[in-house]
Each structure stands twice: as C-alpha cells, then as structure tokens.
C-alpha cells in the first residue's frame, strides 16, 4: 500500500530547526516529492506546524525518524492517503 500523502502535527523549538532546514530534511526522506510547512501556533518556546507531505511511496518510519533527528517532535498523523492515486477527502454533510 503506497502512502501518497501525510498530514502531520509537528512541534519544534523556536530556534531549531528553522523551517527551511526542517523542510529540506523532510523532502530528503525516502518517497517524498513535495512538502508544505505551515505554522499553526507559536508560544514562548515552541512552534506548532502543520506538515503536508506528498510522494509516490513515502517511507513513514524514515520520515518520522528524520524529523525527530532535527529535534522536532511528531505529535500525530492527522491524514493518510494511500493507494493507486491521491483521493481528496470529501467531508460528510449532515
């Protein structure tokens, strides 16, 4: 089952790693073709980010290890898209 998209909740310290370095490390992980980092919250010591990663067959464990080697922490995996193609989420209406 090839993983094609992941959305991760990642926290890092204010100073290290900077967003450019974090994006570079993520993009270098096996299977990653593109990455989007968006700051979601900032407090005195930490920066919360929403990380979206797309590729053909993302190695989730290698990606998580690479992020954690920078000193950042993966809090959760909030979205996974896998299969033959990327299927967009369609929220249910009630």
CSV table of C-alpha atoms in Angstrom, one decimal:
chain,number,residue,atom,x,y,z
A,1,UNK,CA,0.0,0.0,0.0
A,2,UNK,CA,1.9,3.1,-1.1
A,3,UNK,CA,1.5,6.1,1.1
A,4,UNK,CA,1.0,9.2,-1.1
A,5,UNK,CA,0.1,11.9,1.4
A,6,UNK,CA,0.6,12.5,5.1
A,7,UNK,CA,-0.5,15.4,7.2
A,8,UNK,CA,1.5,15.6,10.4
A,9,UNK,CA,1.2,17.8,13.5
A,10,UNK,CA,4.9,18.7,14.3
A,11,UNK,CA,6.3,20.8,17.1
A,12,UNK,CA,9.8,22.3,17.1
A,13,UNK,CA,11.6,24.8,19.4
A,14,UNK,CA,11.5,28.4,18.4
A,15,UNK,CA,15.2,28.4,17.3
A,16,UNK,CA,16.0,25.0,16.0
A,17,UNK,CA,15.5,23.7,13.4
A,18,UNK,CA,14.5,26.6,11.3
A,19,UNK,CA,11.6,26.0,8.8
A,20,UNK,CA,13.9,25.8,5.8
A,21,UNK,CA,16.1,23.2,7.3
A,22,UNK,CA,13.1,21.2,8.5
A,23,UNK,CA,11.5,21.3,5.0
A,24,UNK,CA,14.9,20.2,3.5
A,25,UNK,CA,15.2,17.2,5.9
A,26,UNK,CA,11.6,16.2,5.2
A,27,UNK,CA,12.0,16.5,1.4
A,28,UNK,CA,15.1,14.3,1.5
A,29,UNK,CA,13.2,11.4,3.2
A,30,UNK,CA,12.5,8.3,1.0
A,31,UNK,CA,9.5,8.7,-1.3
A,32,UNK,CA,8.8,12.4,-0.6
A,33,UNK,CA,8.3,14.5,-3.7
A,34,UNK,CA,6.8,17.7,-2.1
A,35,UNK,CA,6.4,19.2,1.4
A,36,UNK,CA,4.3,22.1,2.8
A,37,UNK,CA,5.0,23.5,6.3
A,38,UNK,CA,2.6,25.9,7.8
A,39,UNK,CA,3.0,27.5,11.3
A,40,UNK,CA,-0.2,26.9,13.3
A,41,UNK,CA,0.8,28.3,16.6
A,42,UNK,CA,3.7,30.0,18.5
A,43,UNK,CA,4.4,30.2,22.2
A,44,UNK,CA,7.4,31.2,24.2
A,45,UNK,CA,9.4,28.1,23.5
A,46,UNK,CA,7.7,26.1,20.7
A,47,UNK,CA,6.3,26.5,17.2
A,48,UNK,CA,3.5,24.2,16.1
A,49,UNK,CA,3.4,23.3,12.4
A,50,UNK,CA,1.1,21.5,10.1
A,51,UNK,CA,3.3,19.4,7.7
A,52,UNK,CA,1.8,18.1,4.5
A,53,UNK,CA,3.9,15.6,2.5
A,54,UNK,CA,3.2,14.1,-0.9
A,55,UNK,CA,5.0,11.4,-2.9
A,56,UNK,CA,4.7,8.1,-4.7
A,57,UNK,CA,5.6,5.8,-1.8
A,58,UNK,CA,6.5,7.7,1.4
A,59,UNK,CA,8.5,5.7,4.0
A,60,UNK,CA,6.6,6.9,7.0
A,61,UNK,CA,9.1,5.5,9.6
A,62,UNK,CA,12.1,7.0,7.8
A,63,UNK,CA,10.2,10.3,7.6
A,64,UNK,CA,9.4,10.3,11.3
A,65,UNK,CA,13.0,9.5,12.2
A,66,UNK,CA,14.3,12.2,10.0
A,67,UNK,CA,12.0,14.8,11.6
A,68,UNK,CA,12.9,13.7,15.1
A,69,UNK,CA,16.7,13.8,14.4
A,70,UNK,CA,16.3,17.6,13.9
A,71,UNK,CA,14.9,17.9,17.4
A,72,UNK,CA,11.3,18.4,16.3
A,73,UNK,CA,8.6,16.1,17.5
A,74,UNK,CA,5.8,14.4,15.6
A,75,UNK,CA,2.7,14.7,17.8
A,76,UNK,CA,0.2,13.0,15.4
A,77,UNK,CA,-0.5,11.8,11.9
A,78,UNK,CA,-3.7,13.6,11.0
A,79,UNK,CA,-4.3,12.4,7.5
A,80,UNK,CA,-3.1,9.5,5.4
A,81,UNK,CA,-3.8,9.0,1.7
A,82,UNK,CA,-2.7,5.7,0.1
A,83,UNK,CA,-3.4,3.6,-2.9
A,84,UNK,CA,-3.0,4.0,-6.7
A,85,UNK,CA,-3.8,7.7,-6.7
A,86,UNK,CA,-4.4,10.7,-4.4
A,87,UNK,CA,-8.1,10.7,-3.3
A,88,UNK,CA,-9.3,14.0,-1.8
A,89,UNK,CA,-11.2,13.9,1.4
A,90,UNK,CA,-14.9,14.8,1.0
A,91,UNK,CA,-16.4,15.8,4.3
A,92,UNK,CA,-19.8,14.4,5.1
A,93,UNK,CA,-22.7,16.8,5.2
A,94,UNK,CA,-25.3,16.3,7.9
